[in-house]
Amino acid sequence: MTVQRPPVRARAQVVAGLVALGLVAGACGSGTSDSSTNATVDKGIQSGVAQAVGGSSTTAAGSTTSSVPEPKSMDEWDALWATQRDAIVKRIKDNKWGKSADGKTLTGPEGFTIDLSKCPAGWSDTEGLSDTTIKIGQTISQSGTTADYGNIAKSMPLVFDYYGQKGAFKDAQGKSRKINYVAKDDGYDPARTIPLTDELIDSEKVFAVWTLGSANALKIYDKLNQRCIPQPFVMSGHPAWGDPVNHPWTTGQQLAYNTEAVLWGAFIDQHFSELDTGGGKVTVAALVMNNDFGKAYDLGFKAYLAQSANKDKIDYVTETVEPQTPTVTDPMTTLQSKKPQIFIAMVASSVCTQAVTAAAQNGMREEAKYLFQPNVCPGTTYVKKEAVGGNGEASDKWWIVNGGGKDINDPNQFGDPAVAWMRDQLTSHGFDPKSSSSLGLGMYYGWPMVQALQGAGQLDGGLTRSNFMLFLRSMDMTHPYVLPGIRFNMNGDKDAYLTEGGIFQKWDVAKQIWVTEGSAIDLSGRSKSCAWDASAGICK
């Protein structure tokens, strides 16, 4: 492995009915208070939300993992995963999916097809593989305001090395390999992502390319798909990753950002009478990051407001900030002048903490009813007292829509075998788990890569790029680092999103943890695919 680095119980019952998640077709826009948008709410998700609020069950056809009890040890987890991988491999073989005899077509579940004859001359299905290694390339932010995400590149290799040393990557051809993970720092700058990706695919000749950031991944996903190079588990919740027809080599993993917009909007509608201070209007303020990531949040929320029964009673005001902004004091002061009842941070990494401290300093925290952190700032890192200063009171009244991930720094999770295992791996290698919850994301992202490589290796022909994508598009497993009740599965062209679930949580200043409000509700399989129109900024 090498890493390269350049120089409320009643309220809870209401909330439980709201945690019904799905994809909203996102759109790029100006980030202003203009309520017009071309984006629309996904009809499947809209009906799912209605069912959840009404108390109906929201199960997904074709998933086999929803009722699996949580294992009590890592040995039990490993046994469960082996059984689930075998079931996926059996399904693929029974249906005779895979590469055609002439090597021109890859077929998979629910109409999933890749025309391999369109791959460029000289393309290799086994590039990045040797008899002993699997080379995986990564562009990730390890510097600047989003440097905390670089902790993923520190912890994920621990997961890879652990399973590599156990001989987990021995494929059907008898090749026993270990993962060679090469991470390059792009500082969350898309302009740096492009040449670094070129280095990975042309010089390093990696098997697959991993990316972090919506704008970053959007800059290169056309190129990777044209060159038939896997881009799995993009570290971003942009809806564009759910496009198995036009971008079959790209998949996401985490909760779609725009899904959160549905929850924020539903939360506001449910609490409207409480939020209305008597003037018949509710003001919602948002700090929006000025890139594709922030715009997906912003326009997704506008799409929800456009169909809300309270749309004429809600004033939505925004201020934008650049990804590398040194301070958000001025835009937060402007937003506070609007006296919002709800504030939403549509930003990332250290800017999340800046929003917390600014809201405490300018009076917004005292005056607003609710404040929301984004799902991309999970765990304790951005709201703990060491981050916000003083006794930590600045984080009081903050909420989050957790996309389902467990937190290595939540004492309530210390007894969880997967969390305990990850904490042990970190400490035994000299990392302090308390330093960043992002260190736990090594398990969140690393585990599915381990499973997909193992499963693909058991298909006819052993580990290849095409077998890897086939297994991934057929994946239906129980993720150890995802909260119970949230499925982790895809199903060819029918279901292109691995995670479509989450849960509301509220920060507890005294305990310094996120406290769950309500129950997790999953809408696996309800989100329709997203053919992203970059010029219009919407899903077609």
XYZ file of C-alpha atoms in Angstrom:
540
model
C 0.000 0.000 0.000
C 1.302 3.465 -0.865
C -0.226 6.836 -0.081
C 1.152 9.798 -1.993
C 0.758 13.279 -0.511
C 2.053 16.457 -2.166
C 3.991 19.189 -0.185
C -38.616 15.216 22.421
C -40.537 11.938 22.381
C -43.779 13.184 20.821
C -41.786 15.162 18.372
C -39.712 12.066 17.748
C -42.821 10.209 16.642
C -43.489 12.914 14.080
C -39.857 12.853 12.956
C -39.971 9.077 12.585
C -42.665 9.517 9.997
C -40.490 11.957 8.107
C -37.381 9.834 7.781
C -38.514 8.497 4.441
C -35.775 9.164 1.991
C -35.246 9.225 -1.737
C -33.874 11.121 -4.670
C -35.030 14.518 -5.845
C -33.912 15.465 -9.323
C -31.295 18.134 -8.612
C -30.541 21.237 -10.611
C -27.750 23.775 -10.708
C -28.810 27.335 -10.073
C -27.878 30.722 -8.747
C -28.373 29.989 -5.067
C -30.761 32.910 -4.687
C -34.181 33.101 -3.086
C -35.849 32.675 -6.466
C -38.280 29.782 -6.015
C -38.361 28.809 -9.683
C -36.621 25.605 -10.690
C -36.717 22.986 -13.409
C -36.107 20.229 -10.895
C -38.977 18.052 -9.727
C -39.580 15.709 -6.838
C -39.228 12.046 -7.788
C -42.767 10.611 -7.874
C -41.683 7.281 -6.399
C -40.094 9.053 -3.495
C -43.063 11.361 -3.081
C -45.394 8.388 -2.703
C -42.918 6.699 -0.371
C -42.812 9.735 1.877
C -46.591 9.834 1.946
C -46.711 6.170 2.932
C -44.151 6.686 5.671
C -45.962 9.683 7.123
C -49.173 7.691 6.963
C -47.599 4.752 8.733
C -47.464 2.337 5.798
C -44.453 0.088 5.396
C -41.842 0.960 2.810
C -40.225 -2.254 1.713
C -38.299 -2.818 -1.474
C -38.823 -5.739 -3.782
C -35.784 -7.852 -4.533
C -33.730 -7.011 -1.444
C -32.733 -9.880 0.817
C -30.934 -8.001 3.577
C -33.673 -6.019 5.336
C -34.437 -8.506 8.121
C -30.922 -9.807 8.818
C -30.150 -9.503 12.562
C -26.989 -7.647 13.539
C -24.071 -10.057 14.121
C -22.488 -10.001 17.570
C -18.841 -10.421 16.531
C -16.596 -9.819 13.540
C -16.423 -13.574 12.963
C -20.221 -13.594 12.650
C -20.032 -10.617 10.290
C -17.474 -12.380 8.094
C -19.682 -15.481 7.953
C -22.719 -13.402 6.979
C -20.821 -11.587 4.245
C -19.515 -14.864 2.818
C -23.086 -16.150 2.604
C -24.320 -12.959 0.960
C -21.447 -12.843 -1.529
C -22.107 -16.464 -2.472
C -25.779 -15.640 -3.068
C -24.852 -12.780 -5.393
C -22.388 -14.943 -7.318
C -24.998 -17.692 -7.617
C -27.608 -15.252 -8.911
C -25.183 -13.988 -11.555
C -24.204 -17.470 -12.683
C -27.761 -18.844 -12.637
C -28.854 -15.995 -14.918
C -25.779 -16.438 -17.126
C -24.863 -12.763 -16.799
C -21.376 -11.602 -17.634
C -19.195 -10.997 -20.648
C -20.441 -12.483 -23.907
C -18.435 -15.186 -25.680
C -17.139 -12.658 -28.215
C -16.177 -10.253 -25.430
C -18.258 -7.428 -26.870
C -21.056 -7.159 -24.301
C -21.418 -7.267 -20.550
C -24.907 -8.068 -19.246
C -26.291 -7.916 -15.727
C -29.535 -7.653 -13.750
C -32.593 -5.670 -14.791
C -31.347 -4.837 -18.275
C -27.893 -3.632 -17.219
C -25.639 -3.706 -20.290
C -22.244 -2.337 -21.274
C -21.140 -2.312 -24.902
C -17.499 -3.310 -24.469
C -16.856 -2.938 -28.194
C -16.914 0.835 -27.581
C -13.981 0.628 -25.179
C -10.873 2.290 -26.651
C -8.227 0.388 -28.547
C -5.777 -1.215 -26.181
C -8.263 -1.312 -23.316
C -7.533 -4.080 -20.855
C -10.094 -5.767 -18.626
C -7.298 -6.585 -16.195
C -5.296 -3.365 -16.175
C -4.111 -2.513 -12.680
C -3.860 -6.183 -11.739
C -0.710 -8.213 -11.254
C -0.444 -11.725 -9.891
C -0.087 -10.222 -6.403
C -1.647 -6.746 -6.378
C -4.772 -4.748 -7.207
C -3.897 -1.094 -7.769
C -6.664 1.303 -6.738
C -6.227 5.047 -7.393
C -7.810 7.837 -5.380
C -8.112 11.607 -5.680
C -9.071 13.064 -2.315
C -8.764 16.292 -0.368
C -5.890 16.169 2.101
C -5.288 19.927 2.350
C -7.251 23.164 2.593
C -10.605 23.665 4.323
C -11.727 20.123 3.463
C -8.532 18.417 4.657
C -10.406 16.464 7.329
C -11.754 14.186 4.594
C -8.144 13.138 4.004
C -8.449 11.017 7.136
C -10.323 8.536 4.957
C -7.098 7.975 3.019
C -5.346 7.214 6.301
C -7.839 4.715 7.679
C -9.083 2.923 4.573
C -5.742 1.205 3.890
C -5.989 -0.398 7.319
C -9.128 -2.190 6.141
C -7.474 -3.200 2.853
C -4.299 -4.450 4.518
C -6.208 -6.446 7.129
C -8.157 -8.405 4.530
C -5.205 -8.677 2.184
C -3.136 -10.316 4.892
C -5.975 -12.777 5.500
C -5.854 -13.852 1.860
C -9.343 -12.496 1.168
C -8.574 -11.531 -2.431
C -7.807 -14.983 -3.838
C -9.887 -15.287 -7.012
C -11.277 -18.141 -9.088
C -8.036 -18.240 -11.100
C -6.014 -18.927 -7.967
C -4.433 -15.440 -7.898
C -3.987 -14.191 -4.319
C -3.594 -10.420 -4.235
C -3.364 -7.439 -1.910
C -4.614 -3.901 -2.553
C -2.068 -1.259 -3.541
C -3.890 1.979 -2.677
C -2.497 5.171 -4.244
C -4.016 8.420 -2.934
C -3.322 11.850 -4.438
C -4.275 15.165 -2.838
C -6.459 17.369 -5.039
C -7.362 19.799 -2.242
C -11.046 19.530 -3.277
C -10.113 21.518 -6.396
C -11.623 20.043 -9.602
C -8.881 21.670 -11.664
C -6.340 19.545 -9.770
C -8.496 16.410 -9.957
C -8.210 16.243 -13.761
C -4.403 15.940 -14.116
C -4.158 13.720 -11.044
C -6.713 11.359 -12.582
C -4.698 11.346 -15.795
C -1.649 10.330 -13.751
C -3.556 7.499 -12.145
C -4.918 6.053 -15.374
C -2.000 6.763 -17.744
C 1.063 6.455 -15.509
C -0.066 4.412 -12.529
C -2.413 2.342 -14.740
C -4.831 1.650 -11.903
C -7.623 -0.914 -11.913
C -10.201 1.646 -10.716
C -10.371 5.332 -9.808
C -11.944 6.610 -6.612
C -12.943 10.267 -6.247
C -14.182 12.570 -3.497
C -16.353 15.590 -4.243
C -19.244 16.246 -6.617
C -17.591 18.871 -8.822
C -14.389 16.806 -8.841
C -16.083 13.595 -9.951
C -18.254 15.356 -12.538
C -15.108 16.671 -14.213
C -13.762 13.200 -14.916
C -16.650 10.742 -15.017
C -17.227 11.145 -18.764
C -13.575 10.349 -19.410
C -13.547 7.314 -17.118
C -16.707 5.898 -18.694
C -15.435 6.489 -22.225
C -12.255 4.632 -21.306
C -14.165 1.839 -19.525
C -12.455 2.381 -16.179
C -14.435 1.642 -12.993
C -15.265 4.668 -10.842
C -16.948 2.944 -7.897
C -18.313 4.287 -4.614
C -17.850 7.971 -5.464
C -17.413 9.846 -2.182
C -20.247 12.229 -2.922
C -24.034 12.113 -2.831
C -24.667 13.825 -6.164
C -27.636 12.237 -7.973
C -25.628 11.979 -11.203
C -23.977 8.776 -9.974
C -27.269 6.952 -10.450
C -26.955 6.629 -14.233
C -26.322 2.979 -15.170
C -27.253 3.510 -18.835
C -25.055 6.473 -19.778
C -22.365 6.056 -17.105
C -22.332 2.332 -16.323
C -18.781 2.417 -14.901
C -19.670 4.974 -12.196
C -21.561 4.333 -8.958
C -22.147 6.296 -5.795
C -22.548 4.935 -2.296
C -23.895 7.485 0.133
C -27.263 9.146 0.604
C -28.051 11.559 -2.241
C -27.738 15.175 -1.137
C -31.055 16.054 -2.671
C -32.692 13.396 -0.554
C -31.959 15.578 2.435
C -33.933 18.357 0.788
C -37.036 16.165 0.974
C -36.471 15.668 4.686
C -35.768 19.283 5.446
C -38.888 20.311 3.557
C -41.066 17.657 5.165
C -39.729 18.648 8.581
C -40.674 22.271 7.919
C -44.164 21.353 6.709
C -44.753 19.164 9.764
C -43.532 21.890 12.126
C -45.050 24.826 10.251
C -47.525 25.876 12.950
C -44.703 25.852 15.508
C -42.400 27.830 13.226
C -44.992 30.454 12.300
C -44.452 33.261 14.775
C -47.770 34.853 13.947
C -47.174 36.616 10.662
C -48.235 33.674 8.508
C -44.723 33.362 7.087
C -41.726 31.155 7.864
C -38.224 32.159 6.807
C -35.719 29.451 5.925
C -32.097 30.527 5.500
C -29.322 28.485 3.909
C -25.576 28.901 3.539
C -24.788 27.280 0.186
C -21.386 26.175 -1.069
C -20.805 27.607 -4.518
C -20.170 24.418 -6.476
C -22.083 21.444 -7.882
C -22.373 19.951 -4.412
C -24.018 23.010 -2.855
C -26.200 23.634 -5.876
C -27.587 20.094 -5.737
C -28.731 20.803 -2.187
C -30.111 24.238 -3.042
C -32.119 23.306 -6.107
C -33.334 20.074 -4.571
C -34.754 22.076 -1.676
C -36.354 24.557 -4.090
C -37.967 21.634 -5.899
C -39.520 20.486 -2.639
C -40.767 23.978 -1.784
C -42.358 24.305 -5.234
C -44.730 21.416 -4.433
C -45.221 22.162 -0.725
C -48.687 23.045 0.522
C -46.988 25.917 2.362
C -44.991 27.184 -0.610
C -46.614 30.630 -0.528
C -45.891 30.975 3.184
C -42.192 30.136 3.105
C -39.476 32.682 2.336
C -36.256 30.937 1.322
C -33.117 33.089 1.481
C -29.551 32.040 0.708
C -25.979 33.245 0.758
C -23.189 31.448 -1.123
C -19.595 30.791 -0.066
C -16.601 29.430 -1.931
C -15.294 25.964 -0.953
C -12.001 27.371 0.378
C -13.537 30.328 2.189
C -11.518 31.368 5.282
C -14.573 32.697 7.120
C -18.373 32.767 6.823
C -18.954 35.648 9.230
C -20.302 38.113 6.659
C -22.763 35.809 4.840
C -23.987 34.387 8.162
C -24.543 37.934 9.456
C -26.574 38.708 6.344
C -28.678 35.577 6.825
C -29.262 36.369 10.510
C -30.615 39.782 9.513
C -33.489 37.915 7.822
C -34.488 36.435 11.239
C -34.907 32.835 10.003
C -36.885 30.261 11.943
C -34.806 27.483 10.337
C -31.209 27.550 9.155
C -29.630 24.880 6.895
C -25.891 24.554 6.272
C -25.443 23.333 2.693
C -21.649 23.268 3.031
C -18.845 20.806 3.771
C -16.001 19.968 6.164
C -14.580 22.829 8.270
C -17.149 25.254 6.877
C -19.710 23.257 8.871
C -17.934 24.254 12.068
C -17.659 27.854 10.898
C -21.431 27.942 10.453
C -21.948 26.655 14.001
C -19.665 29.231 15.598
C -20.996 32.109 13.471
C -24.608 31.236 14.356
C -23.686 31.287 18.051
C -21.878 34.610 17.770
C -24.479 36.536 15.746
C -27.539 35.407 17.700
C -28.998 33.047 15.117
C -28.687 30.020 17.392
C -30.726 31.754 20.084
C -33.425 33.076 17.780
C -33.894 30.261 15.241
C -36.044 27.270 16.161
C -33.913 24.675 14.373
C -30.486 24.563 12.727
C -29.350 21.737 10.431
C -25.894 20.396 9.662
C -25.503 18.593 6.296
C -25.105 14.842 6.054
C -21.551 15.346 4.738
C -20.489 16.601 8.188
C -21.428 13.551 10.278
C -20.104 12.406 13.609
C -18.606 14.567 16.322
C -15.785 16.247 14.385
C -17.518 19.471 13.374
C -19.737 20.100 16.405
C -17.794 18.803 19.417
C -16.722 21.347 22.025
C -13.067 21.096 20.987
C -14.120 22.311 17.528
C -16.599 25.067 18.443
C -14.851 26.250 21.613
C -15.827 26.883 25.214
C -18.145 24.368 26.818
C -19.566 23.372 23.448
C -22.828 25.257 23.940
C -22.527 26.746 20.459
C -23.712 23.417 19.012
C -26.931 23.365 21.018
C -30.139 23.170 18.898
C -28.327 21.676 15.885
C -29.833 18.744 13.979
C -28.620 16.493 11.163
C -30.029 13.993 8.709
C -27.597 11.122 9.197
C -27.348 9.111 5.993
C -27.090 5.942 8.030
C -23.446 5.817 8.997
C -22.257 4.775 12.438
C -19.867 7.044 14.353
C -16.657 5.661 15.864
C -16.816 8.354 18.549
C -20.368 7.654 19.727
C -20.131 5.850 23.109
C -23.448 4.176 22.323
C -21.677 2.429 19.421
C -18.536 1.312 21.275
C -20.043 -2.139 21.836
C -20.804 -2.560 18.142
C -18.325 -5.145 16.790
C -17.610 -3.230 13.577
C -17.074 0.072 15.376
C -14.931 -1.613 18.048
C -12.894 -3.350 15.325
C -12.286 -0.082 13.462
C -11.297 1.733 16.640
C -8.878 -1.062 17.475
C -7.343 -0.960 13.995
C -6.832 2.781 14.314
C -5.298 2.768 17.778
C -3.029 -0.184 17.014
C -1.650 1.754 14.032
C -1.082 4.963 15.978
C -4.243 6.910 15.092
C -6.454 8.561 17.714
C -10.115 7.843 16.831
C -11.164 10.957 18.754
C -9.183 13.194 16.438
C -11.718 12.833 13.623
C -14.907 10.885 12.955
C -13.773 10.796 9.322
C -11.299 8.102 10.337
C -14.298 5.811 10.761
C -15.230 6.358 7.129
C -12.360 4.051 6.255
C -14.736 1.231 7.165
C -17.759 2.892 5.563
C -16.052 3.172 2.180
C -13.419 0.445 2.440
C -15.727 -2.411 3.374
C -17.821 -2.443 0.156
C -14.662 -2.276 -1.957
C -13.320 -5.322 -0.123
C -16.590 -7.210 -0.650
C -16.939 -6.273 -4.324
C -13.363 -7.317 -5.122
C -13.838 -10.632 -3.316
C -17.172 -11.362 -4.972
C -16.035 -10.357 -8.463
C -13.052 -12.633 -8.101
C -15.345 -15.651 -7.713
C -17.070 -15.067 -11.055
C -16.039 -16.916 -14.209
C -12.697 -15.562 -15.361
C -11.716 -14.303 -11.931
C -11.211 -10.637 -11.055
C -11.634 -8.296 -14.019
C -12.995 -4.794 -14.435
C -16.162 -6.091 -16.055
C -16.730 -8.735 -13.350
C -16.155 -6.044 -10.718
C -18.879 -3.816 -12.190
C -21.216 -6.789 -12.649
C -20.900 -7.791 -8.993
C -21.293 -4.180 -7.880
C -24.485 -3.676 -9.928
C -25.837 -6.888 -8.328
C -24.720 -6.069 -4.780
C -27.182 -6.775 -1.965
C -25.408 -7.015 1.380
C -25.578 -5.891 4.990
C -23.145 -3.033 5.591
C -21.566 -3.248 9.067
C -21.093 0.502 9.286
C -24.640 1.444 8.294
C -27.361 1.727 10.926
C -29.846 -1.179 11.099
C -32.914 -0.742 8.931
C -31.115 0.859 5.997
C -30.439 -1.422 3.037
C -27.265 -1.480 1.003
C -28.063 -2.759 -2.466
C -28.234 -2.086 -6.193
C -30.068 -3.924 -8.930
C -28.872 -3.220 -12.457
C -30.795 -0.562 -14.356
C -33.726 -0.772 -11.934
C -31.954 0.459 -8.793
C -28.772 2.496 -9.224
C -28.340 3.734 -5.651
C -26.657 1.688 -2.922
C -28.038 3.745 -0.019
C -31.451 5.390 0.118
C -32.027 5.826 3.809
C -31.160 7.757 6.930
C -32.322 9.112 10.256
C -32.815 12.425 12.084
C -30.472 13.172 14.967
C -30.116 16.063 17.427
C -26.846 17.112 19.072
C -26.632 16.598 22.832
C -24.213 19.167 24.250
C -23.885 17.447 27.638
C -23.174 13.990 26.198
C -21.309 15.309 23.150
C -23.086 12.884 20.822
C -25.838 12.897 18.198
C -29.050 11.538 19.717
C -31.435 9.699 17.398
C -34.898 11.196 16.994
C -37.320 8.618 15.596
C -36.579 5.506 13.551
C -34.650 4.841 10.373
C -36.866 4.371 7.330
C -35.496 3.038 4.059
C -36.852 3.490 0.537
C -34.480 1.196 -1.280
C -35.312 0.859 -4.963
C -37.674 3.833 -5.130
C -35.287 6.394 -6.633
C -35.382 6.507 -10.405
C -32.130 6.715 -12.321
C -30.633 10.129 -13.090
C -29.370 10.925 -16.573
C -27.606 14.132 -15.589
C -27.953 17.053 -17.987
C -24.923 19.219 -17.197
C -26.061 22.130 -19.366
C -29.506 22.348 -17.760
C -28.351 21.139 -14.367
C -31.135 18.582 -13.924
C -31.815 14.864 -14.069
C -33.574 13.970 -17.305
